[in-house]
Tab-separated table of C-alpha atoms in Angstrom:
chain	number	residue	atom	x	y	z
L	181	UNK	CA	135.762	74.534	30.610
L	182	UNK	CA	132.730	72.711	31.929
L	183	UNK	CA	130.102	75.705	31.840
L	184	UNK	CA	127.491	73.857	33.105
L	185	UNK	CA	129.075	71.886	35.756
L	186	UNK	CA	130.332	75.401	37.262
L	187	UNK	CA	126.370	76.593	37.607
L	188	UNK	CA	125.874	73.450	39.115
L	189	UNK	CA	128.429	73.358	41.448
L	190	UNK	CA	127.494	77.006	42.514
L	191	UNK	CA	123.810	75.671	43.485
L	192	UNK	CA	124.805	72.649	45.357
L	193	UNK	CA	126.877	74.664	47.407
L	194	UNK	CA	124.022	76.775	48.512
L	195	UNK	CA	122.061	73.400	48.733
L	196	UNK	CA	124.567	72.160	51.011
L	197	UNK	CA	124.309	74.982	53.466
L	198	UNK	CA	120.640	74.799	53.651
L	199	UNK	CA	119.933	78.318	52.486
L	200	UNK	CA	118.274	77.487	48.654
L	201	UNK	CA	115.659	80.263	48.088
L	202	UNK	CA	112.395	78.837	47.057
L	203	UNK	CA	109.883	81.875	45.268
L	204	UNK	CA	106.230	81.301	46.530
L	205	UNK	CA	103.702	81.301	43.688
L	206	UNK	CA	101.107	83.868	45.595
L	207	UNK	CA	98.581	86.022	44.078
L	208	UNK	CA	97.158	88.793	46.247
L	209	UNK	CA	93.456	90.130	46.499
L	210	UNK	CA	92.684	93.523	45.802
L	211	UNK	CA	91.168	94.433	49.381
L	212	UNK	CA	91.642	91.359	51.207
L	213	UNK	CA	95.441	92.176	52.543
L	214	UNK	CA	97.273	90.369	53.679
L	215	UNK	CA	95.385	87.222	52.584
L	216	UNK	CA	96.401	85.739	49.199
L	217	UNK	CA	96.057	82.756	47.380
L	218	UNK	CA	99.295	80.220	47.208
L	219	UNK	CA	99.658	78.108	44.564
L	220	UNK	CA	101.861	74.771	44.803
L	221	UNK	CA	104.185	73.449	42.166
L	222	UNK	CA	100.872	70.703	41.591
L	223	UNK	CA	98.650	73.206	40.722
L	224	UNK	CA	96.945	73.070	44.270
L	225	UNK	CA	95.976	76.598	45.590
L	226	UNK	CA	95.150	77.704	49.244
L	227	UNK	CA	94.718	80.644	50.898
L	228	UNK	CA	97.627	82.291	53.550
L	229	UNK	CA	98.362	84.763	55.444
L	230	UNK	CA	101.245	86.948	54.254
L	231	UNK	CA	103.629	87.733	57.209
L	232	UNK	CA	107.116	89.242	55.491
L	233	UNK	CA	105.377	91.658	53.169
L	234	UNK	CA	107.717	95.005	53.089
L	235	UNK	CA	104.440	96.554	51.931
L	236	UNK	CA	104.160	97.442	55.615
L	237	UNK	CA	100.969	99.445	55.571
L	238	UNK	CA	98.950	97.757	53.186
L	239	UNK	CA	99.058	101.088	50.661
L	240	UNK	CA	99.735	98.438	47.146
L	241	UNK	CA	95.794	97.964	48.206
L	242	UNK	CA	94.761	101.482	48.667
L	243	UNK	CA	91.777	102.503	46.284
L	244	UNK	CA	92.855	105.726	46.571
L	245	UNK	CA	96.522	104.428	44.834
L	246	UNK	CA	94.792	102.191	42.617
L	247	UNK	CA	92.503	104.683	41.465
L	248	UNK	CA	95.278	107.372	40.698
L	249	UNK	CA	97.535	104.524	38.744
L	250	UNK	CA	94.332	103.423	36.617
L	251	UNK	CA	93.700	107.551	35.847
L	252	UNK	CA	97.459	107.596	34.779
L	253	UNK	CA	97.523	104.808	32.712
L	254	UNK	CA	93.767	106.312	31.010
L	255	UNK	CA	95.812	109.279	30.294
L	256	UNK	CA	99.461	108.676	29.549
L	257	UNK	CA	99.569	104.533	28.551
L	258	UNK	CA	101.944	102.060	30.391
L	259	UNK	CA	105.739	102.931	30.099
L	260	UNK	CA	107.384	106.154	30.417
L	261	UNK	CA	108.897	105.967	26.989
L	262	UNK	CA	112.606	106.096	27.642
L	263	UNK	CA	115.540	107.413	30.256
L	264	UNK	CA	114.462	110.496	32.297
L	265	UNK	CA	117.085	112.606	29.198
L	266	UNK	CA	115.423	111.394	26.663
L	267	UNK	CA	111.634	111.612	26.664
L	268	UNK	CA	111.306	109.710	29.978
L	269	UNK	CA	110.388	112.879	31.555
L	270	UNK	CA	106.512	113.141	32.313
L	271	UNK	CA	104.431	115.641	34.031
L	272	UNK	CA	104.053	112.512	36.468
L	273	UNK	CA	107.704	111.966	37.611
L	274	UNK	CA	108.295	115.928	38.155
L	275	UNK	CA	104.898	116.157	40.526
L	276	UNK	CA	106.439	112.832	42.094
L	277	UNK	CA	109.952	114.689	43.080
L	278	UNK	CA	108.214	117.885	43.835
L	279	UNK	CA	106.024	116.070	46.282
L	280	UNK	CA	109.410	114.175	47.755
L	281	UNK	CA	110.980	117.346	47.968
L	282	UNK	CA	108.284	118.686	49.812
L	283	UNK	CA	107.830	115.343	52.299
L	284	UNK	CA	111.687	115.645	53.144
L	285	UNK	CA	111.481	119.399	53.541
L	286	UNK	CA	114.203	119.689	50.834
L	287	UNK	CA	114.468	121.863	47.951
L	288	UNK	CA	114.546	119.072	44.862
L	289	UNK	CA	114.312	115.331	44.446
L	290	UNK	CA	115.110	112.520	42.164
L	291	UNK	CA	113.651	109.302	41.444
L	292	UNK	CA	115.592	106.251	40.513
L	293	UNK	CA	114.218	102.672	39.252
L	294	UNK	CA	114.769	101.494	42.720
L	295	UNK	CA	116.194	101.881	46.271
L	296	UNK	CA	118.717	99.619	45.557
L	297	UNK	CA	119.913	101.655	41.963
L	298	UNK	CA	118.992	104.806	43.870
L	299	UNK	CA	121.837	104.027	46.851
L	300	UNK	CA	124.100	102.139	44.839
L	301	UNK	CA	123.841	104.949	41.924
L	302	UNK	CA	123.875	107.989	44.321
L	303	UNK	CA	126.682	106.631	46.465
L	304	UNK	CA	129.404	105.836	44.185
L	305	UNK	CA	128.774	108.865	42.120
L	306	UNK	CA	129.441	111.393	45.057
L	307	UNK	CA	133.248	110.271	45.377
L	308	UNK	CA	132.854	111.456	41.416
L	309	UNK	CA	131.964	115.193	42.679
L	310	UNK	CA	133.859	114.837	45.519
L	311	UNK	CA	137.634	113.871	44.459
L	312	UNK	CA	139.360	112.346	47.607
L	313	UNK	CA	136.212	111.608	49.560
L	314	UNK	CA	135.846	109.780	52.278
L	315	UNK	CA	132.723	107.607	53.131
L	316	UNK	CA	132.407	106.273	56.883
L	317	UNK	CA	129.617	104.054	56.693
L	318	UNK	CA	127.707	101.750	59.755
L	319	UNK	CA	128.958	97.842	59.189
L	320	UNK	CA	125.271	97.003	58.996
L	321	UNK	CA	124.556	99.143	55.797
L	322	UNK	CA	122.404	97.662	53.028
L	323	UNK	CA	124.001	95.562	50.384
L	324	UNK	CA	122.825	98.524	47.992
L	325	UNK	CA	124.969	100.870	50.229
L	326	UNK	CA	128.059	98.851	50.078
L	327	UNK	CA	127.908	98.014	46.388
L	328	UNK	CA	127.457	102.032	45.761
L	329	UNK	CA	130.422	102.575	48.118
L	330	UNK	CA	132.890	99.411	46.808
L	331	UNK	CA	131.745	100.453	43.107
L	332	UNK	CA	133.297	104.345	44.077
L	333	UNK	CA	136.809	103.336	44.605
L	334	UNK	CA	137.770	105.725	47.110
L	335	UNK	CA	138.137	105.589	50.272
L	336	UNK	CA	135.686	104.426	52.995
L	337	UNK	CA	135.612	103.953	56.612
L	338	UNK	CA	133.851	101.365	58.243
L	339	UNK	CA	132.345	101.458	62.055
L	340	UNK	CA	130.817	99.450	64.283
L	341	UNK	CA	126.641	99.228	63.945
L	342	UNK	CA	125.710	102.302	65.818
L	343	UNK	CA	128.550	102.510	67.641
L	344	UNK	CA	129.259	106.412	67.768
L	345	UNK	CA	132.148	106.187	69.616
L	346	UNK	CA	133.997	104.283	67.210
L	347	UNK	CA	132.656	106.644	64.434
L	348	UNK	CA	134.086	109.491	66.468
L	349	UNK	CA	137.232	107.669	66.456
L	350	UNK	CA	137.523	107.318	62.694
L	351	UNK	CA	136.572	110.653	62.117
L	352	UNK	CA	139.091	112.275	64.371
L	353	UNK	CA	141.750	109.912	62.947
L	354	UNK	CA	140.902	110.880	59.623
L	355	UNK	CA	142.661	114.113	57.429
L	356	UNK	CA	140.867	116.986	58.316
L	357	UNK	CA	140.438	118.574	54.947
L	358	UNK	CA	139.641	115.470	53.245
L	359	UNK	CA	135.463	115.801	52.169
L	360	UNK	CA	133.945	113.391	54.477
L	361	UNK	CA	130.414	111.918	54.335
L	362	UNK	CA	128.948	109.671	57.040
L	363	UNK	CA	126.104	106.828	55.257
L	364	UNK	CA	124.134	105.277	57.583
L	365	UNK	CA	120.227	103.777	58.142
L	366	UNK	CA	117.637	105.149	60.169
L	367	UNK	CA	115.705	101.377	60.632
L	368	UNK	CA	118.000	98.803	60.181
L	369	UNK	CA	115.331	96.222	58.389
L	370	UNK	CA	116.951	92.219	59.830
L	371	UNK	CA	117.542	93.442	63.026
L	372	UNK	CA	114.709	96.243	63.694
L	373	UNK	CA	116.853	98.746	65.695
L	374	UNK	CA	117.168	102.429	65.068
L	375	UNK	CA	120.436	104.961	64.880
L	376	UNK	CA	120.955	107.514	66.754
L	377	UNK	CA	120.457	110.261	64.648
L	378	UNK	CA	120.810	113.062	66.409
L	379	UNK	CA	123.949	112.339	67.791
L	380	UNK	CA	125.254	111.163	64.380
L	381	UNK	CA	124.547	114.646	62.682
L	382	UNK	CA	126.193	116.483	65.669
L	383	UNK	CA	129.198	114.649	64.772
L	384	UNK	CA	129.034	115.261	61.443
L	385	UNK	CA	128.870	118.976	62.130
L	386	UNK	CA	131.885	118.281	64.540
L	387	UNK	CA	133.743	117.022	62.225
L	388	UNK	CA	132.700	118.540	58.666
L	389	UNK	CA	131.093	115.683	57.167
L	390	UNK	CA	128.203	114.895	55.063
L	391	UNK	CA	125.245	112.598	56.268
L	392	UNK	CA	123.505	110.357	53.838
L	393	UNK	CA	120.705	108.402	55.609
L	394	UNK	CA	118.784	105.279	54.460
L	395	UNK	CA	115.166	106.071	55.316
L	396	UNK	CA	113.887	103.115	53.384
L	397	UNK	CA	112.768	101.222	56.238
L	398	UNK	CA	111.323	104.291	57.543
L	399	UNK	CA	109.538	106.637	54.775
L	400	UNK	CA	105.589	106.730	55.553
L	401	UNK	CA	105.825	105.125	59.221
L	402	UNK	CA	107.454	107.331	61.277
L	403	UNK	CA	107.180	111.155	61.690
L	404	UNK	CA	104.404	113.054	61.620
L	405	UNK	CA	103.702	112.960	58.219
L	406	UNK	CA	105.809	109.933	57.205
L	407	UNK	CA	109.453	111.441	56.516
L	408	UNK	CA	111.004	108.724	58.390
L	409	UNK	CA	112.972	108.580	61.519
L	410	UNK	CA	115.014	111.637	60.776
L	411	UNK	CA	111.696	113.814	61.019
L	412	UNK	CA	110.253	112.125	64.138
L	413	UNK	CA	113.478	112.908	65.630
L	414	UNK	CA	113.325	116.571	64.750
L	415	UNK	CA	116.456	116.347	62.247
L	416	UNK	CA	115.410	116.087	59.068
L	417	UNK	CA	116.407	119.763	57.966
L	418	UNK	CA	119.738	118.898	59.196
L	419	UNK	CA	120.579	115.578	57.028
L	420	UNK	CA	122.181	116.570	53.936
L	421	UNK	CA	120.905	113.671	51.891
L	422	UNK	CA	117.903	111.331	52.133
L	423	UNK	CA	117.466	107.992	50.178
L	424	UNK	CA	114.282	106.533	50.439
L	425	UNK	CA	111.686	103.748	48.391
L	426	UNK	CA	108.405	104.433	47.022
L	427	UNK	CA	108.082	100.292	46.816
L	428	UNK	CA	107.529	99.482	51.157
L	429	UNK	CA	105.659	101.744	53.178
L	430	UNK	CA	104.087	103.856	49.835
L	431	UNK	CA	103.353	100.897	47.878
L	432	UNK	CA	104.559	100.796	44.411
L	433	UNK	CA	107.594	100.603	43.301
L	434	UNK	CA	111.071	103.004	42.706
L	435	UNK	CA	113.492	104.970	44.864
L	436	UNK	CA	114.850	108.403	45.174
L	437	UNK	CA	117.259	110.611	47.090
L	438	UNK	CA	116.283	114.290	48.606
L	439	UNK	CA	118.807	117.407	49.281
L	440	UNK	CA	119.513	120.568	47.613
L	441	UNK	CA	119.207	121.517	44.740
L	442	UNK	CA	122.614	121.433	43.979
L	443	UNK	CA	123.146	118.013	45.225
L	444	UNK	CA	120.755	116.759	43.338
L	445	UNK	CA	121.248	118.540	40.142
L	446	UNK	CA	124.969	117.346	40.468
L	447	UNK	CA	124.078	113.179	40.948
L	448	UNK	CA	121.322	113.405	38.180
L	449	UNK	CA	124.440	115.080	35.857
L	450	UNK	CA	126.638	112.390	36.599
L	451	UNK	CA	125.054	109.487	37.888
L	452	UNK	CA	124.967	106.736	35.443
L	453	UNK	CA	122.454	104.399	37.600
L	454	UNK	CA	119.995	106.787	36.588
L	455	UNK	CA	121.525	108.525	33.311
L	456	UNK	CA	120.991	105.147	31.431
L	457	UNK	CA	118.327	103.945	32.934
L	458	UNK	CA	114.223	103.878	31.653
L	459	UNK	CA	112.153	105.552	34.114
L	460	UNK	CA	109.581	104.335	35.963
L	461	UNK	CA	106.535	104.499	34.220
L	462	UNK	CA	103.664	107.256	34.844
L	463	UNK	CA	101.324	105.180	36.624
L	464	UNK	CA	103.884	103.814	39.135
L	465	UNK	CA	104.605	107.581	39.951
L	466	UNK	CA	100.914	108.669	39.717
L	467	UNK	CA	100.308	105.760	42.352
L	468	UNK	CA	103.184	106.936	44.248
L	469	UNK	CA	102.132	110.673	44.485
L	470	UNK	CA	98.418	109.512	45.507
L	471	UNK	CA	100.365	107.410	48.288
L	472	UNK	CA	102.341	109.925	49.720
L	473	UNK	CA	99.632	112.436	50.372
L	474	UNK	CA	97.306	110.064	51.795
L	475	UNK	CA	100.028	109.310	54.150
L	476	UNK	CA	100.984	112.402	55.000
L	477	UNK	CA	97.664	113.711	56.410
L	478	UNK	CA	96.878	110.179	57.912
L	479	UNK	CA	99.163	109.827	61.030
L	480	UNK	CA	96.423	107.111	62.705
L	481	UNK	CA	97.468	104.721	59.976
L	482	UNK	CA	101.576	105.250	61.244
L	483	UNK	CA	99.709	104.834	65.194
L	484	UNK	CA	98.271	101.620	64.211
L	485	UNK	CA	101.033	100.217	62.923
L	486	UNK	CA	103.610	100.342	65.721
L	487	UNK	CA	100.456	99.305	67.702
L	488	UNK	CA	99.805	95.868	65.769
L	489	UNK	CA	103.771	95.036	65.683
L	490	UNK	CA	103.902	95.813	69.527
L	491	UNK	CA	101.124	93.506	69.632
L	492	UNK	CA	102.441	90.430	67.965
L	493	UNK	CA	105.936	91.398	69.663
L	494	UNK	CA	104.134	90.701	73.188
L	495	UNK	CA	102.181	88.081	71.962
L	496	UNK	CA	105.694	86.061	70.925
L	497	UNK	CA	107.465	86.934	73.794
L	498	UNK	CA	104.646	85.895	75.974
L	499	UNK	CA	104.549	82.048	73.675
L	500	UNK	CA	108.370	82.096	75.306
L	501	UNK	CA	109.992	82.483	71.385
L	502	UNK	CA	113.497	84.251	70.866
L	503	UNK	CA	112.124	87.488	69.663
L	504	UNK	CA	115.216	89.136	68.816
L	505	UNK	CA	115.255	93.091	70.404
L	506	UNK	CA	113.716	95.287	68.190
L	507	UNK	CA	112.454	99.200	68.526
L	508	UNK	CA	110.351	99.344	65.377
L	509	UNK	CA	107.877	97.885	63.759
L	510	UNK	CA	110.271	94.711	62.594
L	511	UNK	CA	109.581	91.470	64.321
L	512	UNK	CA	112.759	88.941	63.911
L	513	UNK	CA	112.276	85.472	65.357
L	514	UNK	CA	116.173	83.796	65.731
L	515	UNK	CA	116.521	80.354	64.766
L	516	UNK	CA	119.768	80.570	64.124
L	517	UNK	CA	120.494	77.502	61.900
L	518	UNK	CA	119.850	77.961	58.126
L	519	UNK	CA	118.188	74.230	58.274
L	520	UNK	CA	116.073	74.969	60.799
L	521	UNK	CA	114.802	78.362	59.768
L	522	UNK	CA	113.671	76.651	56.014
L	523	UNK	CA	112.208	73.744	57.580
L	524	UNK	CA	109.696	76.004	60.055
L	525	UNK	CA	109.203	78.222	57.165
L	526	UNK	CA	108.119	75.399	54.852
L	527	UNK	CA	105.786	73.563	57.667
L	528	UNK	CA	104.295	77.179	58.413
L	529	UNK	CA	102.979	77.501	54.779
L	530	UNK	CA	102.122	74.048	54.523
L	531	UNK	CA	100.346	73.183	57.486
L	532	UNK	CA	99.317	76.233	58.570
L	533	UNK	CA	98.955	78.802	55.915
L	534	UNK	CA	101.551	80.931	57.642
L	535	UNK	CA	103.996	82.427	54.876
L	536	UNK	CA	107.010	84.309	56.030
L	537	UNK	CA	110.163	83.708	54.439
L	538	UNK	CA	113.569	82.324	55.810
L	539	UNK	CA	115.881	84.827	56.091
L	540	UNK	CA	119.563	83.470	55.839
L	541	UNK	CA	122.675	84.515	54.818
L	542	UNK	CA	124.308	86.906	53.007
L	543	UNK	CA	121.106	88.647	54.324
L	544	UNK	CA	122.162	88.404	57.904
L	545	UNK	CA	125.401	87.162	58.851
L	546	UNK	CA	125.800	82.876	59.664
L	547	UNK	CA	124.450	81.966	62.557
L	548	UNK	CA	121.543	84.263	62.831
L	549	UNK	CA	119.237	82.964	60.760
L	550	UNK	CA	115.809	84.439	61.492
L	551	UNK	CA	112.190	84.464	60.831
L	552	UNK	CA	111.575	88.294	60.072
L	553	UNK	CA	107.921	89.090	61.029
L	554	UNK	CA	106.236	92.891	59.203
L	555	UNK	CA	102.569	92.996	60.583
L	556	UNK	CA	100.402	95.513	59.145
L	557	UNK	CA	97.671	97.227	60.667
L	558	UNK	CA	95.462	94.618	58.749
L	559	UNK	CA	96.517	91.701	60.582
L	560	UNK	CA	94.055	91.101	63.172
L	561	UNK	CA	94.576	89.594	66.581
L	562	UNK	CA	92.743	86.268	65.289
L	563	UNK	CA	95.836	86.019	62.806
L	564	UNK	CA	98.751	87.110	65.357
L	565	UNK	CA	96.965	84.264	67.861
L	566	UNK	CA	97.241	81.638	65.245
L	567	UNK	CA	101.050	82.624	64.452
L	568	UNK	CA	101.934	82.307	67.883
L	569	UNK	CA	100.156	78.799	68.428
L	570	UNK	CA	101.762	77.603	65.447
L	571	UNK	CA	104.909	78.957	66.101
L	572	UNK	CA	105.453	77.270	69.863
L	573	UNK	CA	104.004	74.379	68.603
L	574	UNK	CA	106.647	73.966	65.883
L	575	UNK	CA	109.902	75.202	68.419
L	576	UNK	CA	109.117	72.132	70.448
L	577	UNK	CA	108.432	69.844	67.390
L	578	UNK	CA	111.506	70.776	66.482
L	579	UNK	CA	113.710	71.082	69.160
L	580	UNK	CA	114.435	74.490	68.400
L	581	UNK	CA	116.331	76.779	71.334
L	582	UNK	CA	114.616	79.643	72.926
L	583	UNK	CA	117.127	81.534	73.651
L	584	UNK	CA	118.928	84.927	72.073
L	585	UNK	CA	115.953	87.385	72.132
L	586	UNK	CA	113.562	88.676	75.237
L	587	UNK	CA	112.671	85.618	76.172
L	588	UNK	CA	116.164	84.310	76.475
């Protein structure tokens, strides 16, 4: 067997398709977000402007979360020590699921190394607990969602993206007393559109299932006090489980899910995603605590937000580029050809200190190939005006269509 050849027949076939990831070398600025300084492979640096950050309200650069990780790390050193059952238990991590808890209006929390581990983990355990389960989840589900689902074995139901109809279908078709649990997003994070999830939960009740919603797109910018989606919509004490990240809107890193007490108790008991598993160390949760209460009692930060990306949306539309519909703060630009979409992304940080990253597939299925625009409310109208020159001025440079979003 020709080991090597196989790895290098694997690359060249993602060569060949034009969708090769290339990492940027950037190093940010404490303070001067979402500026940073790129460095090429020669050892030249410049400075950019960071457009595909997921840390969507700037909070990684928040003195107030910088000061609480430096007092934690002062107090307790760098890592945790071990897996939350043995000694990886501080004071920090139980304030940090206390203070979930409280954000989701739920009676317990827990934290996971990541939103990924914490859906994949939390998923795949329940058909554990729940012996002949079955999990109806939204075709459009994270790749964390899936994996957690596939890695379950039982059986699963899947429905077209937000199409309650078809969910009502599968439900009705489905054995009545079979457990049921319906796993769905609240922001769906390539495309930028929102579930319904009111009517979801009324079917849920309809039909005696669960709901497990992906808020990870959503935690910190919409609500109130940042609970997502589910509490702007006034349904948040009706969702039986919540998944969200500390490491977009809050900053830092980690993931977690939110229920009762019993729910919870039961995944941390046989979970092994977080069972075997170091925890996050003190300072990340420290950070994240510090984070979450800032957030929570400042709602003009959230108003800002959805202001600046409904800014830069207009500001697109108005340059005549396929901005791709979107209700939330998520910006996609099609392309639509995984060439293309490098090629733009490449001349954007090269010629014009523009960074935002292709997004191809398996991200987003073939043919929609996108340029997936986050502003936060740092980026100033100076910067969107500059994107949206540069951006026209490289769709006729490069022949690129204009058609497939508003301006279609």
């Amino acid at each position: 067997m020709d080991y090597q050849g196989a790895f290098r027949s694997a690359l060249e076939r993602i060569h060949s398709e034009g969708r090769y990831r290339v990492f940027a070398d950037l190093k940010r600025h404490r303070g001067n977000f979402p500026k940073a300084t790129w460095t090429q492979p020669d050892g030249t640096a410049s400075e950019v402007v960071v457009w595909c950050s997921n840390d969507y309200l700037g909070q990684g650069q928040n003195p107030v979360v910088l000061d609480a990780m430096k007092q934690a790390i002062d107090e307790a050193g760098a890592g945790s020590g071990g897996t939350r059952n043995i000694s990886g238990t501080t004071h920090y991590h139980v304030e940090l699921e206390l203070e979930l808890a409280e954000l989701h209006r739920k009676e317990s929390a827990l934290l996971f190394t990541s939103g990924y581990v914490s859906n994949e983990a939390s998923l795949s355990t329940l058909y554990k607990i729940l012996p002949g389960l079955i999990i109806f989840s939204d075709e459009l589900n994270h790749n964390s969602m899936i994996s957690g689902i596939r890695g379950g074995r039982g059986a699963r139901q899947i429905f077209r993206h937000n199409d309650l109809e078809h969910l009502e279908e599968l439900l009705a078709a489905a054995d009545p007393s079979a457990p049921k649990l319906i796993a769905f997003e609240s922001v769906y994070s390539m495309d930028g559109d929102i579930a319904d999830v009111p009517g979801t939960v009324r079917l849920a009740k309809k039909y005696g299932a669960m709901t497990y919603i992906d808020e990870v797109h959503a935690v910190g910018m919409y609500g109130p006090r940042g609970g997502g989606v589910s509490e702007r919509d006034g349904i948040m004490s009706e969702i039986d489980i919540v998944e969200g990240t500390l490491g977009k809107a809050f900053g830092v890193m980690g993931g977690y899910i939110a229920a009762d007490s019993v729910i919870v108790d039961a995944i941390r008991s046989y979970a092994d995603g977080f069972i075997f598993t170091t925890s996050i160390p003190p300072a990340i949760a420290a950070g994240a605590v510090a984070s979450i209460r800032y957030l929570k009692a400042h709602d003009e930060v959230r108003v800002q937000h959805q202001e600046r990306a409904a800014a830069l949306r207009a500001r697109l539309i108005k340059a005549g580029l396929p901005v791709m519909p979107s209700v939330s703060h998520i910006v996609p630009v099609l392309v639509g050809n995984p060439v293309h979409c490098k090629l733009i992304s490449d001349i954007l940080l090269s010629d014009f200190g523009i960074y935002v990253q292709p997004i191809n597939y398996p991200t987003v299925p073939r043919g929609t190939e996108r340029l997936r625009f986050t502003p936060s409310p740092a980026h100033t109208d100076e910067m969107m005006d500059k994107l949206a020159v540069a951006l026209e001025s490289l769709w006729s440079r490069c022949n690129i269509q204009r058609v497939g979003g508003f301006a279609a």
